[in-house]
mmCIF file of C-alpha atoms in Angstrom:
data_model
loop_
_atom_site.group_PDB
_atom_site.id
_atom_site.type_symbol
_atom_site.label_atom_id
_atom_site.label_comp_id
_atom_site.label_asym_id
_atom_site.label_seq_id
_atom_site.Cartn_x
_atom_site.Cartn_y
_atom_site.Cartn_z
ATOM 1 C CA UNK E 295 26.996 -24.515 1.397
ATOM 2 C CA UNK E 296 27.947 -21.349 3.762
ATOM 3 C CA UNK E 297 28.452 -23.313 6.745
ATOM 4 C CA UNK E 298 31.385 -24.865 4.514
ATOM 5 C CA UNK E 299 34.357 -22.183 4.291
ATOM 6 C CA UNK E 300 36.079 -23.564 1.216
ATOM 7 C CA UNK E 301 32.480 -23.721 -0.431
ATOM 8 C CA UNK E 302 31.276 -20.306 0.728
ATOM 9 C CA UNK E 303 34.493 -18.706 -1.325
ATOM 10 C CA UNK E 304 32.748 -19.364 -4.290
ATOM 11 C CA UNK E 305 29.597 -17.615 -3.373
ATOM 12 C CA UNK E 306 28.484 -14.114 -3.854
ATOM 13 C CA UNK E 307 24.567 -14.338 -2.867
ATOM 14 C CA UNK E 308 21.671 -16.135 -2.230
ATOM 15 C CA UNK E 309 18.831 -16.415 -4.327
ATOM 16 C CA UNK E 310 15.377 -17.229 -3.011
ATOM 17 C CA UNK E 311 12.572 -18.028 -5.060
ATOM 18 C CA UNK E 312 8.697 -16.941 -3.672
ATOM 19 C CA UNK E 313 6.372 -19.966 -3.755
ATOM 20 C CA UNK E 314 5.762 -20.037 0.316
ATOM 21 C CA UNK E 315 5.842 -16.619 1.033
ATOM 22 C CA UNK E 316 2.025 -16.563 1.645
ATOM 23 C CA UNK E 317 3.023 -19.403 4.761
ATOM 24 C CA UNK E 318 5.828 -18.139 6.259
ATOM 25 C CA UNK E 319 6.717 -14.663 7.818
ATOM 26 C CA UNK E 320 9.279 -13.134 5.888
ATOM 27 C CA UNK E 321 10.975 -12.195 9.056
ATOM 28 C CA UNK E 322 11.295 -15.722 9.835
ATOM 29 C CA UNK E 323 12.814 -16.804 6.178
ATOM 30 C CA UNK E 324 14.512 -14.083 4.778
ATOM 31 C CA UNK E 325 15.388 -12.362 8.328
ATOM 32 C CA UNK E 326 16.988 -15.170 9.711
ATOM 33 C CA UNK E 327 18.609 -15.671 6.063
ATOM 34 C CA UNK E 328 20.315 -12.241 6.308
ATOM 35 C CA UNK E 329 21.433 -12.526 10.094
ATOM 36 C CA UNK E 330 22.714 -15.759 9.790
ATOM 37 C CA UNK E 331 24.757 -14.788 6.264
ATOM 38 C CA UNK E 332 24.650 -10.951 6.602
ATOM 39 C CA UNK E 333 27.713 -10.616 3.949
ATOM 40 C CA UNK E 334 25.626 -11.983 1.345
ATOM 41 C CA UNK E 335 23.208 -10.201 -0.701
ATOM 42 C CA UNK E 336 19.550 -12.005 -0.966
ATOM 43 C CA UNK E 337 17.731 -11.437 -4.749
ATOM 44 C CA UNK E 338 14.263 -12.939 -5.605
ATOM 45 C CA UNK E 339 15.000 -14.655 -8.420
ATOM 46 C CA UNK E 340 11.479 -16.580 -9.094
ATOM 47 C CA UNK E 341 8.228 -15.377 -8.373
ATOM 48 C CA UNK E 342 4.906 -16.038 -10.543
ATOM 49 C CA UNK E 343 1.278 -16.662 -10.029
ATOM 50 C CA UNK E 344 -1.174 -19.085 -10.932
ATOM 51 C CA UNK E 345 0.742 -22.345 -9.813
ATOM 52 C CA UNK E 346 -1.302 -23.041 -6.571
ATOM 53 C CA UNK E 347 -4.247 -25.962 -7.648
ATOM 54 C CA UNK E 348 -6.457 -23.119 -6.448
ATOM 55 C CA UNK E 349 -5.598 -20.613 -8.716
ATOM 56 C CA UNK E 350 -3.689 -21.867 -11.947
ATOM 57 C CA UNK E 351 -3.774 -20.625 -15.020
ATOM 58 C CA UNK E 352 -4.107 -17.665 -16.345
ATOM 59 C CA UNK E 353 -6.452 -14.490 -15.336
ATOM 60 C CA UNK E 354 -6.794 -11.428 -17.744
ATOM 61 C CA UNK E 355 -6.580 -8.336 -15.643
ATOM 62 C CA UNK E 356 -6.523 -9.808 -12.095
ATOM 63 C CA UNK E 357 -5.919 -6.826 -10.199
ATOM 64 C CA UNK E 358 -5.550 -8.762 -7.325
ATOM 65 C CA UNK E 359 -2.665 -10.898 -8.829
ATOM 66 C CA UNK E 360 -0.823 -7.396 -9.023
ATOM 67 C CA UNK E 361 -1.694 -6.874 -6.199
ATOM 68 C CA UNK E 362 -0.161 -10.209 -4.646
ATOM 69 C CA UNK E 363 3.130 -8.672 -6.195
ATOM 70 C CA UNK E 364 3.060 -5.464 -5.297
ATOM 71 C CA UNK E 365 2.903 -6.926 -1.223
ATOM 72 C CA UNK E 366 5.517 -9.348 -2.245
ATOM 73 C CA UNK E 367 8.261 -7.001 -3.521
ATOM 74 C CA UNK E 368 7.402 -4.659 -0.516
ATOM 75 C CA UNK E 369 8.096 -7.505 1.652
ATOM 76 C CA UNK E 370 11.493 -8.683 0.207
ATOM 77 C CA UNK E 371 12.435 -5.237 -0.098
ATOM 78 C CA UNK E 372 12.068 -4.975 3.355
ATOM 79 C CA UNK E 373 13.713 -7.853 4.281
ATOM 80 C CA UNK E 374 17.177 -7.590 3.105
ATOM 81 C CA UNK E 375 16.470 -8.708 -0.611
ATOM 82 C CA UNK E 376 18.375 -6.490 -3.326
ATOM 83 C CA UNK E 377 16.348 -7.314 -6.182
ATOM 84 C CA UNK E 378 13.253 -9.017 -7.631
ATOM 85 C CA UNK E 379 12.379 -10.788 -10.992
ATOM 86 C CA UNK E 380 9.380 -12.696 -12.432
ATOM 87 C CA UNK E 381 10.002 -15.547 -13.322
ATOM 88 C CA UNK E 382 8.702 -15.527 -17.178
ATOM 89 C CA UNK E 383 8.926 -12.419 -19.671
ATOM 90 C CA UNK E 384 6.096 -13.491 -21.415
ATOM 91 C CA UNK E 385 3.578 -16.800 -22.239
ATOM 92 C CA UNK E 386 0.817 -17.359 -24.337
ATOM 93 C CA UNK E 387 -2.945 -17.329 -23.145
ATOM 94 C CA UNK E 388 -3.101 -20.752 -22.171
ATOM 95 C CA UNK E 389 0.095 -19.931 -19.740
ATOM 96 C CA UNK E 390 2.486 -21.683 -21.822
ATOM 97 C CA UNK E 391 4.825 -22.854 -23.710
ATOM 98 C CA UNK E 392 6.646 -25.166 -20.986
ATOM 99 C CA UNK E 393 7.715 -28.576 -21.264
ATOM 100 C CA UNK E 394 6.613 -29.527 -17.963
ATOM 101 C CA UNK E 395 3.034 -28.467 -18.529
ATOM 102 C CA UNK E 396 3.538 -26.274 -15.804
ATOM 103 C CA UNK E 397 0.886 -23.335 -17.363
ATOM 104 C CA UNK E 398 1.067 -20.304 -14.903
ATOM 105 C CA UNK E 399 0.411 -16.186 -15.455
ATOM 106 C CA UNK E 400 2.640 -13.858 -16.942
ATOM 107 C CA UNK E 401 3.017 -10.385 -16.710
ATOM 108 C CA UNK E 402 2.765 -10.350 -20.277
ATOM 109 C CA UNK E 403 0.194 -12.676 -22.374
ATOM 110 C CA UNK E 404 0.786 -12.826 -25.893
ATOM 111 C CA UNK E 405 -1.949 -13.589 -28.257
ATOM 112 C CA UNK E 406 -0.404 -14.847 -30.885
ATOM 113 C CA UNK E 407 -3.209 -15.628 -33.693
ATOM 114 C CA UNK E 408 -4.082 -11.469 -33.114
ATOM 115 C CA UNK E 409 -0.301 -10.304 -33.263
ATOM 116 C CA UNK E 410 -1.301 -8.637 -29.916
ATOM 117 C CA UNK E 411 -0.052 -8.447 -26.054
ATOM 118 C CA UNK E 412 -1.670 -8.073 -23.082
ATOM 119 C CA UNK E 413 0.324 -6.492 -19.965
ATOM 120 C CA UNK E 414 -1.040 -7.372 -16.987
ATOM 121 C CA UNK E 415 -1.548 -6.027 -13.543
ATOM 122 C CA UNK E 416 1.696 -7.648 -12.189
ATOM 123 C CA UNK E 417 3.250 -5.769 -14.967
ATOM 124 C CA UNK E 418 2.431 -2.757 -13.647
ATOM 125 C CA UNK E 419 3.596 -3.776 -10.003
ATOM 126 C CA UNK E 420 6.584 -4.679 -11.399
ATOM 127 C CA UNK E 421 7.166 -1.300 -13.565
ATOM 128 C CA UNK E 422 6.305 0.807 -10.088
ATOM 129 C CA UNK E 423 9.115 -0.483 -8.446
ATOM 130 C CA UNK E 424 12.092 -0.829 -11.355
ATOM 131 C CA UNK E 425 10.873 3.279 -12.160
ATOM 132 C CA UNK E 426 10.674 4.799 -8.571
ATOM 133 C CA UNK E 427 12.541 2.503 -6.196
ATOM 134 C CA UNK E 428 15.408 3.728 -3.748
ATOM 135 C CA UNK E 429 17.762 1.513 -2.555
ATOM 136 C CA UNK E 430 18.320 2.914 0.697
ATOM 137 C CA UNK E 431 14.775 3.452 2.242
ATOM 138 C CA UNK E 432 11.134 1.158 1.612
ATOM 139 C CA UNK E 433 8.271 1.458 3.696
ATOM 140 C CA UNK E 434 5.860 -1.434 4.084
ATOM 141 C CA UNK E 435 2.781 0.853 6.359
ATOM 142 C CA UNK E 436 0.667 -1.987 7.866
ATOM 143 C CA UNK E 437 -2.803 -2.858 5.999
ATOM 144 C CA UNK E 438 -4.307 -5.334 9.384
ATOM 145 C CA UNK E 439 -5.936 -1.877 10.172
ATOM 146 C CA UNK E 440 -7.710 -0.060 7.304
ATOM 147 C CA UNK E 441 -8.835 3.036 7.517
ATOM 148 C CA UNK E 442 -6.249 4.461 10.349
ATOM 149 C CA UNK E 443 -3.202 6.762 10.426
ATOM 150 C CA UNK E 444 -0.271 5.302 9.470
ATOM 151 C CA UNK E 445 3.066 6.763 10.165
ATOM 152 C CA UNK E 446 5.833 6.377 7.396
ATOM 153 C CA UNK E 447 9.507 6.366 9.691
ATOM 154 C CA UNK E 448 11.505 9.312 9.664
ATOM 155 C CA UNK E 449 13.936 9.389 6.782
ATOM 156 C CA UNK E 450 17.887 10.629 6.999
ATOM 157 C CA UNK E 451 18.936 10.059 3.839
ATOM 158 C CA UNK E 452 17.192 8.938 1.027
ATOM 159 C CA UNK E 453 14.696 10.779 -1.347
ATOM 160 C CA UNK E 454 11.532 8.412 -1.548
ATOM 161 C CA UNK E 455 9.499 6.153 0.250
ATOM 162 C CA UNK E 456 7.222 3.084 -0.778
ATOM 163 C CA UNK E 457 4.074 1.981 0.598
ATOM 164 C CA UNK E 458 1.709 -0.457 -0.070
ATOM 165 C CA UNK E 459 -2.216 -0.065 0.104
ATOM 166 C CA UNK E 460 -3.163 -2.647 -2.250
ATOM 167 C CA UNK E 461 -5.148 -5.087 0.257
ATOM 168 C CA UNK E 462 -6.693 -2.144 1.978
ATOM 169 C CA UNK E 463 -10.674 -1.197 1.360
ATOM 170 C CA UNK E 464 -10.062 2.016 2.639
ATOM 171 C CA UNK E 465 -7.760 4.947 1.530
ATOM 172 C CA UNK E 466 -4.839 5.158 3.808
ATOM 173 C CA UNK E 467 -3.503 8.443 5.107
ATOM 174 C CA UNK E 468 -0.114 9.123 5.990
ATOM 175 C CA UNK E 469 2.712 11.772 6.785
ATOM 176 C CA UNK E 470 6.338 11.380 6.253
ATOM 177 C CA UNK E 471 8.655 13.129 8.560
ATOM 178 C CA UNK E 472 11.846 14.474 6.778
ATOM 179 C CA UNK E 473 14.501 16.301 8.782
ATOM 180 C CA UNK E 474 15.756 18.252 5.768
ATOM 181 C CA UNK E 475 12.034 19.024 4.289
ATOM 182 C CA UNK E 476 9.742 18.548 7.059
ATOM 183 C CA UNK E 477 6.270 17.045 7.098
ATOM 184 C CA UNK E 478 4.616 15.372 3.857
ATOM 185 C CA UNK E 479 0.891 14.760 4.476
ATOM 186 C CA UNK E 480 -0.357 12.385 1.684
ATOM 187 C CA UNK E 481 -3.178 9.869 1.203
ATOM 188 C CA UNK E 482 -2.841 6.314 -0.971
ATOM 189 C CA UNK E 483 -6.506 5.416 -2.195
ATOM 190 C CA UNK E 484 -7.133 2.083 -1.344
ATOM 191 C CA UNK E 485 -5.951 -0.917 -3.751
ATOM 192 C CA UNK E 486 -3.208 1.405 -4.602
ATOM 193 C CA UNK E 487 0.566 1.005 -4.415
ATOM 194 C CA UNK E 488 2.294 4.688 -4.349
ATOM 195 C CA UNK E 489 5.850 6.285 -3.730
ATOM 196 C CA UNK E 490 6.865 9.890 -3.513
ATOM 197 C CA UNK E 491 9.795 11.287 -4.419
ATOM 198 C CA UNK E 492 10.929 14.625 -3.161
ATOM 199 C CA UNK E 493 14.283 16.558 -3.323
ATOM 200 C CA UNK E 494 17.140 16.767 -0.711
ATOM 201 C CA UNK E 495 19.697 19.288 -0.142
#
């Protein structure tokens, strides 16, 4: 539709839904998304978990499933993508209703016959990020290496930065450079997602 000027007119951005993200670089989709169509903005407008054969269904409390989308927002974020959304509000425990009997996870599970809710890890994930994100700056600090220094890049402008320690075993230490405050030494415990926020003059 871009490569066509008379249909690209009618289009403000892309949206990209998450369901191969595990299989292919982010650099490679998204990156080559944004240089290709760099006026356009790119917003994750699908994402869920429990649709692979391997994994359906729903899982009470998988910290690892918030964990899946606490990497996953880091990565978009850091690849050109403006926003993120899940893509239900809330299902039942069975991972339903839907008419295609396509039962996934939710970030909330309502129990119905209890008049109760359950908000799960991804919830969470997904509160970090809407409560402490800043537009202009994410960090995404490797995790291949647990266990070593990672450097956060210096910052000009912006008044947090994100990390992601989530598929780590080991806590992660850190310093953030800041040319207006100066050094920030700080330490994410392992299976932890953290951002700090500090005031600039």
């Amino acid at each position: 539709v871009l490569s066509d000027l008379q249909a690209a007119r009618y289009v403000h951005g892309i949206a990209v839904h998450w369901y191969l993200d595990g299989l292919v670089p982010a650099d490679l989709s998204l990156g080559t998304t944004h240089r290709l169509f760099p006026e356009y903005y790119l917003f994750g407008s699908e994402a869920c978990v429990g649709s692979m054969p391997w994994d359906r269904g729903v899982w009470l409390g998988s910290w690892e499933r918030g964990e899946q989308y606490s990497h996953d927002i880091m990565q978009d974020l850091n690849h050109y993508v403006t926003g993120w959304t899940d893509w239900n509000l809330a299902l039942d425990q069975g991972g339903g209703p839907n008419w295609v009997k396509n039962f996934v996870d939710s970030s909330v599970i309502v129990d119905a016959s209890r008049d109760v809710f359950y908000k799960q890890p991804t919830f969470y994930s997904i509160a970090h990020f809407s409560h402490t994100h800043c537009p202009q700056q994410v960090s995404d600090c490797p995790l291949s290496y647990p266990g070593t220094d990672q450097r956060v890049p210096e910052l000009t402008g912006c008044l947090s930065v994100s990390l992601s320690s989530g598929r780590s075993e080991e806590d992660l230490q850190f310093e953030v450079q800041d040319v207006g405050v100066g050094v920030i030494p700080a330490v994410s415990p392992a299976h932890s997602i953290m951002t700090l926020l500090w005031p600039r003059e």
